Amino acid sequence: MPSVLDALAAHSDNPSSFLALNSGNEYFRDDRSDGACAYRTSGRYVLQFGGPFCAREHRARLLDAFVAHAGRRLVAVQLQRADAELYAAHGFTVNQIGASYAVDLSRFTLRGSRFVRLRNKISRARRAGLEVVEIGHGDDCAELDGLDRVWLRDKGRHVKELRFLVGQRTGGMQCHRRLFAGRIDGTAVGYINYAPVYGSRPGWLHDLSRRRPDAPPGVMEALNATVMERLVAEGADWLHFGFTPFTGLDPREELPGASPLFTRFAHWLAAHGEAVYPAASQLEYKQKWAPHEVLPEYIAFLGRPRPGAVWRLLRATNAV
């Protein structure tokens, strides 16, 4: 049977699908298809990441089999629109939970008045001596491990590192990702890990990123701009900036049968939930690059939404 990675490469149209390969996930397979469902458990709940990763004609059958396996306390998160419609047709309550953002690299430019501030930040970091290097798989990353510790400590004593819906820099799948670090005077001041993206908008996902608290302004922007220039030269199609919950919420994107209560909850978190998830700062960074596509993403509850399901999702992501 093909690997989960093979299934993603062949069938996924979710820009964050590579996160299904995070350590800690489990996989459900059905002998009648070559795909898989990625999930993890939290308390009594089963939390599925993305939809069924398989050929389109097998998606409904794989979903039915997974529902029978998972039971009633099933929640699926980061569904794309086609996934959302499938789940709604199978008795799930489906709500928009956020959006993902993507830049068409064939149209990428930093020229024009709208990018003046971004160009100034990039120039400032480069004048400070920023050099961007790609870190090869298997290279010593002890310095980046130290940067992670400094970054997390600066966030505060009660802040925990997010997981499940964000990528990783370690593990056996790192050989498929690309890791770029920014150095000033030989010291790493930031890094960005990029994951492959398959489907109708293939390219790379700007995923896990870290920055030293004392790094000069513009370091991350200059680091990403340098990588984007390289990707353009290599002929890559898209750079995805990934999913940000509680952003891009639009009543026109909701499906029939969406829960009004969950809609109000999502909008409340959009306005007041910065302590739960730093959505505003993430969105500000992504909008700097003037994304060409804003894609709605969804959450699906088998039956009606339950407070316990939302709590368990927040626990699984380490947001609380």
Coordinates of C-alpha atoms in Angstrom, one line a residue:
M1 CA 0.0 0.0 0.0
P2 CA 1.4 3.5 -0.8
S3 CA 2.8 5.6 2.0
V4 CA 0.8 8.5 3.5
L5 CA 3.4 10.8 1.8
D6 CA 2.5 9.1 -1.5
A7 CA -1.2 9.7 -0.9
L8 CA -0.6 13.4 -0.1
A9 CA 1.5 13.9 -3.2
A10 CA -1.0 12.1 -5.5
H11 CA -4.3 13.4 -4.1
S12 CA -4.1 16.3 -1.6
D13 CA -5.3 19.8 -2.5
N14 CA -4.8 21.1 1.0
P15 CA -1.8 23.6 1.2
S16 CA -1.1 22.5 4.7
S17 CA -1.4 18.7 4.0
F18 CA 2.2 18.0 4.8
L19 CA 1.4 18.7 8.5
A20 CA -0.5 15.4 8.4
L21 CA 3.0 13.8 8.6
N22 CA 3.8 15.4 12.0
S23 CA 5.0 13.1 14.7
G24 CA 2.2 12.2 17.1
N25 CA -0.4 11.7 14.4
E26 CA -2.0 8.4 13.7
Y27 CA -3.4 7.1 10.4
F28 CA -6.6 5.3 9.4
R29 CA -6.6 3.3 6.2
D30 CA -9.2 1.4 4.4
D31 CA -8.2 -1.5 2.1
R32 CA -10.6 -0.3 -0.6
S33 CA -8.6 2.9 -1.3
D34 CA -4.9 4.0 -1.4
G35 CA -5.3 6.9 1.0
A36 CA -5.4 7.7 4.7
C37 CA -7.0 9.9 7.3
A38 CA -4.6 11.6 9.7
Y39 CA -5.8 12.1 13.3
R40 CA -4.9 12.2 17.0
T41 CA -6.9 11.7 20.1
S42 CA -7.5 14.2 22.9
G43 CA -9.4 13.0 25.8
R44 CA -12.5 11.2 24.4
Y45 CA -12.3 13.1 21.1
V46 CA -10.8 12.1 17.8
L47 CA -9.3 15.1 16.0
Q48 CA -8.8 14.7 12.3
F49 CA -6.4 16.9 10.4
G50 CA -7.6 17.7 6.9
G51 CA -10.0 15.6 5.0
P52 CA -9.6 12.1 3.5
F53 CA -6.3 12.0 1.6
C54 CA -7.2 9.8 -1.3
A55 CA -8.5 9.8 -4.9
R56 CA -11.6 11.9 -5.3
E57 CA -13.9 8.9 -6.2
H58 CA -12.9 7.2 -2.9
R59 CA -13.2 10.1 -0.5
A60 CA -16.8 9.5 0.5
R61 CA -16.2 5.8 1.2
L62 CA -13.0 6.5 3.2
L63 CA -14.8 9.1 5.2
D64 CA -17.6 6.7 6.0
A65 CA -15.1 4.1 7.1
F66 CA -13.3 6.5 9.3
V67 CA -16.5 7.7 11.0
A68 CA -17.3 4.1 11.8
H69 CA -13.8 3.7 13.2
A70 CA -13.7 7.0 15.2
G71 CA -17.1 7.1 16.7
R72 CA -19.4 10.0 17.5
R73 CA -16.8 12.3 19.1
L74 CA -15.1 13.2 15.8
V75 CA -13.9 16.7 14.9
A76 CA -12.2 17.5 11.6
V77 CA -10.2 20.7 11.3
Q78 CA -8.5 22.6 8.5
L79 CA -10.9 21.3 5.8
Q80 CA -10.8 22.9 2.4
R81 CA -14.1 23.9 0.7
A82 CA -14.5 20.6 -1.2
D83 CA -13.9 18.7 2.1
A84 CA -16.4 20.9 3.9
E85 CA -19.1 20.2 1.4
L86 CA -18.3 16.4 1.7
Y87 CA -18.6 16.5 5.5
A88 CA -21.8 18.5 5.4
A89 CA -23.3 16.0 3.1
H90 CA -22.4 13.2 5.6
G91 CA -24.2 14.7 8.5
F92 CA -21.5 17.0 10.0
T93 CA -22.0 20.5 11.2
V94 CA -19.5 22.6 9.3
N95 CA -18.3 26.1 10.1
Q96 CA -15.6 28.3 8.7
I97 CA -12.8 28.6 11.3
G98 CA -10.3 30.8 9.4
A99 CA -8.4 31.1 6.2
S100 CA -5.1 30.4 4.5
Y101 CA -3.1 32.8 2.3
A102 CA -1.1 32.2 -0.8
V103 CA 1.1 34.2 -3.2
D104 CA 1.3 33.3 -6.9
L105 CA 5.1 33.4 -7.5
S106 CA 4.6 34.0 -11.2
R107 CA 3.1 37.4 -10.2
F108 CA 5.3 38.1 -7.2
T109 CA 6.9 41.5 -7.0
L110 CA 8.0 43.9 -4.3
R111 CA 7.8 46.9 -6.6
G112 CA 5.3 49.7 -6.2
S113 CA 4.1 52.0 -3.4
R114 CA 2.2 49.3 -1.5
F115 CA 5.5 47.5 -0.6
V116 CA 7.5 50.6 0.4
R117 CA 7.4 49.8 4.2
L118 CA 8.2 46.1 3.5
R119 CA 11.2 47.0 1.2
N120 CA 12.5 49.4 3.9
K121 CA 12.4 46.6 6.6
I122 CA 14.1 44.2 4.2
S123 CA 16.8 46.8 3.4
R124 CA 17.4 47.6 7.0
A125 CA 18.0 43.9 7.9
R126 CA 20.3 43.4 4.9
R127 CA 22.3 46.5 5.9
A128 CA 22.7 45.0 9.3
G129 CA 24.6 42.2 7.6
L130 CA 21.9 39.5 7.3
E131 CA 23.0 36.5 5.3
V132 CA 20.6 33.7 4.3
V133 CA 21.8 30.1 4.1
E134 CA 20.0 26.9 3.4
I135 CA 20.5 24.3 6.1
G136 CA 20.9 20.8 4.7
H137 CA 19.2 17.7 6.1
G138 CA 21.5 16.2 8.6
D139 CA 23.4 19.4 9.3
D140 CA 24.0 20.3 12.9
C141 CA 21.0 22.3 14.2
A142 CA 22.1 22.7 17.8
E143 CA 22.3 26.5 17.3
L144 CA 18.7 26.5 16.1
D145 CA 17.6 24.4 19.0
G146 CA 19.1 27.1 21.2
L147 CA 17.3 29.8 19.3
D148 CA 14.0 27.9 19.9
R149 CA 14.6 28.0 23.6
V150 CA 15.4 31.7 23.6
W151 CA 12.3 32.4 21.5
L152 CA 10.0 30.4 23.7
R153 CA 11.4 31.9 26.9
D154 CA 10.8 35.4 25.6
K155 CA 7.1 34.6 25.0
G156 CA 6.6 34.3 28.8
R157 CA 6.5 31.7 31.5
H158 CA 3.0 30.5 30.8
V159 CA 3.3 30.3 27.0
K160 CA 3.7 26.8 25.4
E161 CA 4.9 25.9 22.0
L162 CA 2.0 25.3 19.6
R163 CA 1.6 21.9 18.0
F164 CA -0.7 19.7 15.8
L165 CA -1.7 22.6 13.4
V166 CA 1.9 23.8 12.9
G167 CA 4.8 22.0 11.4
Q168 CA 8.0 20.6 12.8
R169 CA 11.7 21.1 12.1
T170 CA 12.7 17.6 13.3
G171 CA 11.8 14.0 12.5
G172 CA 12.1 11.7 9.5
M173 CA 10.1 14.0 7.2
Q174 CA 12.5 16.9 7.5
C175 CA 14.4 15.6 4.4
H176 CA 11.4 16.7 2.3
R177 CA 11.3 20.2 3.8
R178 CA 13.6 23.1 3.2
L179 CA 15.2 25.0 6.1
F180 CA 16.6 28.5 5.7
A181 CA 18.4 30.4 8.5
G182 CA 19.4 34.1 8.7
R183 CA 22.8 34.9 10.2
I184 CA 24.4 38.1 11.3
D185 CA 28.1 38.0 12.1
G186 CA 27.9 34.2 12.0
T187 CA 25.1 34.0 14.6
A188 CA 21.6 32.6 13.7
V189 CA 19.0 35.3 14.4
G190 CA 16.0 33.6 12.7
Y191 CA 14.9 30.7 10.6
I192 CA 12.0 29.5 8.4
N193 CA 11.1 25.9 7.6
Y194 CA 9.2 25.4 4.4
A195 CA 7.1 22.3 3.6
P196 CA 6.1 21.0 0.2
V197 CA 2.6 21.7 -1.2
Y198 CA 0.8 19.5 -3.7
G199 CA -2.4 19.8 -5.7
S200 CA -3.8 22.7 -7.8
R201 CA -1.5 25.3 -6.2
P202 CA 1.8 23.4 -5.9
G203 CA 4.8 25.0 -4.3
W204 CA 6.0 25.5 -0.7
L205 CA 4.4 26.3 2.6
H206 CA 6.0 29.0 4.8
D207 CA 5.6 27.0 8.0
L208 CA 7.6 27.0 11.2
S209 CA 9.5 30.2 11.9
R210 CA 11.5 31.5 14.8
R211 CA 13.3 34.8 15.5
R212 CA 15.7 35.9 18.3
P213 CA 14.1 38.6 20.4
D214 CA 17.1 40.9 19.9
A215 CA 17.2 40.4 16.1
P216 CA 17.1 43.7 14.1
P217 CA 13.8 44.6 12.6
G218 CA 13.0 43.1 9.2
V219 CA 15.0 39.9 9.7
M220 CA 12.1 37.6 9.0
E221 CA 10.9 39.7 6.1
A222 CA 14.4 39.7 4.5
L223 CA 14.8 36.0 5.1
N224 CA 11.5 35.2 3.4
A225 CA 12.0 37.6 0.6
T226 CA 15.4 36.0 -0.2
V227 CA 13.8 32.6 -0.2
M228 CA 11.0 33.8 -2.4
E229 CA 13.5 35.2 -4.9
R230 CA 15.2 31.7 -5.0
L231 CA 11.9 29.9 -5.4
V232 CA 11.0 32.2 -8.3
A233 CA 14.4 31.4 -10.0
E234 CA 13.7 27.7 -9.5
G235 CA 10.4 27.9 -11.2
A236 CA 8.2 27.2 -8.1
D237 CA 4.5 28.1 -8.6
W238 CA 3.1 29.2 -5.2
L239 CA 4.3 30.2 -1.8
H240 CA 1.6 29.5 0.8
F241 CA 1.6 31.3 4.2
G242 CA -0.7 28.7 5.7
F243 CA -3.8 28.7 7.9
T244 CA -4.6 31.4 10.5
P245 CA -7.6 30.6 12.6
F246 CA -10.3 33.2 13.3
T247 CA -9.3 35.4 10.2
G248 CA -11.0 35.9 6.9
L249 CA -14.3 34.9 8.4
D250 CA -17.0 35.7 5.8
P251 CA -20.8 34.8 6.1
R252 CA -20.7 34.2 2.3
E253 CA -18.3 31.3 2.9
E254 CA -20.5 29.5 5.4
L255 CA -22.3 26.3 4.3
P256 CA -26.0 25.6 4.9
G257 CA -26.4 24.1 8.3
A258 CA -23.5 25.9 9.9
S259 CA -23.9 26.5 13.7
P260 CA -24.8 30.1 14.5
L261 CA -23.4 29.5 18.0
F262 CA -20.0 28.5 16.7
T263 CA -20.1 31.4 14.2
R264 CA -20.5 33.8 17.1
F265 CA -17.8 32.0 19.1
A266 CA -15.4 32.3 16.2
H267 CA -16.1 36.0 15.7
W268 CA -15.6 36.6 19.4
L269 CA -12.2 34.8 19.3
A270 CA -11.3 36.9 16.2
A271 CA -11.9 40.0 18.3
H272 CA -10.7 38.9 21.7
G273 CA -8.7 35.7 21.4
E274 CA -5.2 36.9 21.1
A275 CA -4.3 35.2 24.3
V276 CA -5.4 31.9 22.9
Y277 CA -3.9 32.3 19.4
P278 CA -1.8 35.2 18.0
A279 CA -4.0 35.5 14.9
A280 CA -3.7 39.3 14.5
S281 CA 0.1 39.3 14.4
Q282 CA 0.1 36.3 12.0
L283 CA -2.4 37.9 9.7
E284 CA -0.4 41.2 9.7
Y285 CA 2.7 39.4 8.6
K286 CA 0.9 37.4 5.8
Q287 CA -0.9 40.5 4.5
K288 CA 2.4 42.3 4.0
W289 CA 3.0 40.0 1.0
A290 CA -0.3 40.9 -0.7
P291 CA -1.5 37.3 -1.1
H292 CA -3.3 36.6 -4.4
E293 CA -5.6 33.9 -2.8
V294 CA -7.4 33.8 0.5
L295 CA -8.9 30.3 1.0
P296 CA -11.5 29.7 3.6
E297 CA -10.9 26.7 5.9
Y298 CA -13.4 24.8 8.0
I299 CA -14.0 22.8 11.1
A300 CA -16.6 19.9 11.1
F301 CA -18.3 18.3 14.1
L302 CA -20.1 15.0 13.8
G303 CA -23.5 16.1 15.0
R304 CA -23.7 19.5 16.8
P305 CA -20.7 21.4 18.1
R306 CA -19.9 20.6 21.7
P307 CA -17.9 22.8 24.1
G308 CA -15.8 19.8 25.1
A309 CA -14.8 19.3 21.5
V310 CA -13.5 22.9 21.1
W311 CA -11.7 22.6 24.5
R312 CA -10.0 19.4 23.4
L313 CA -8.9 20.9 20.1
L314 CA -7.4 23.9 22.0
R315 CA -5.6 21.4 24.3
A316 CA -4.3 19.4 21.4
T317 CA -2.8 22.5 19.8
N318 CA -1.3 23.5 23.2
A319 CA -3.2 26.8 22.9
V320 CA -4.4 26.3 26.5

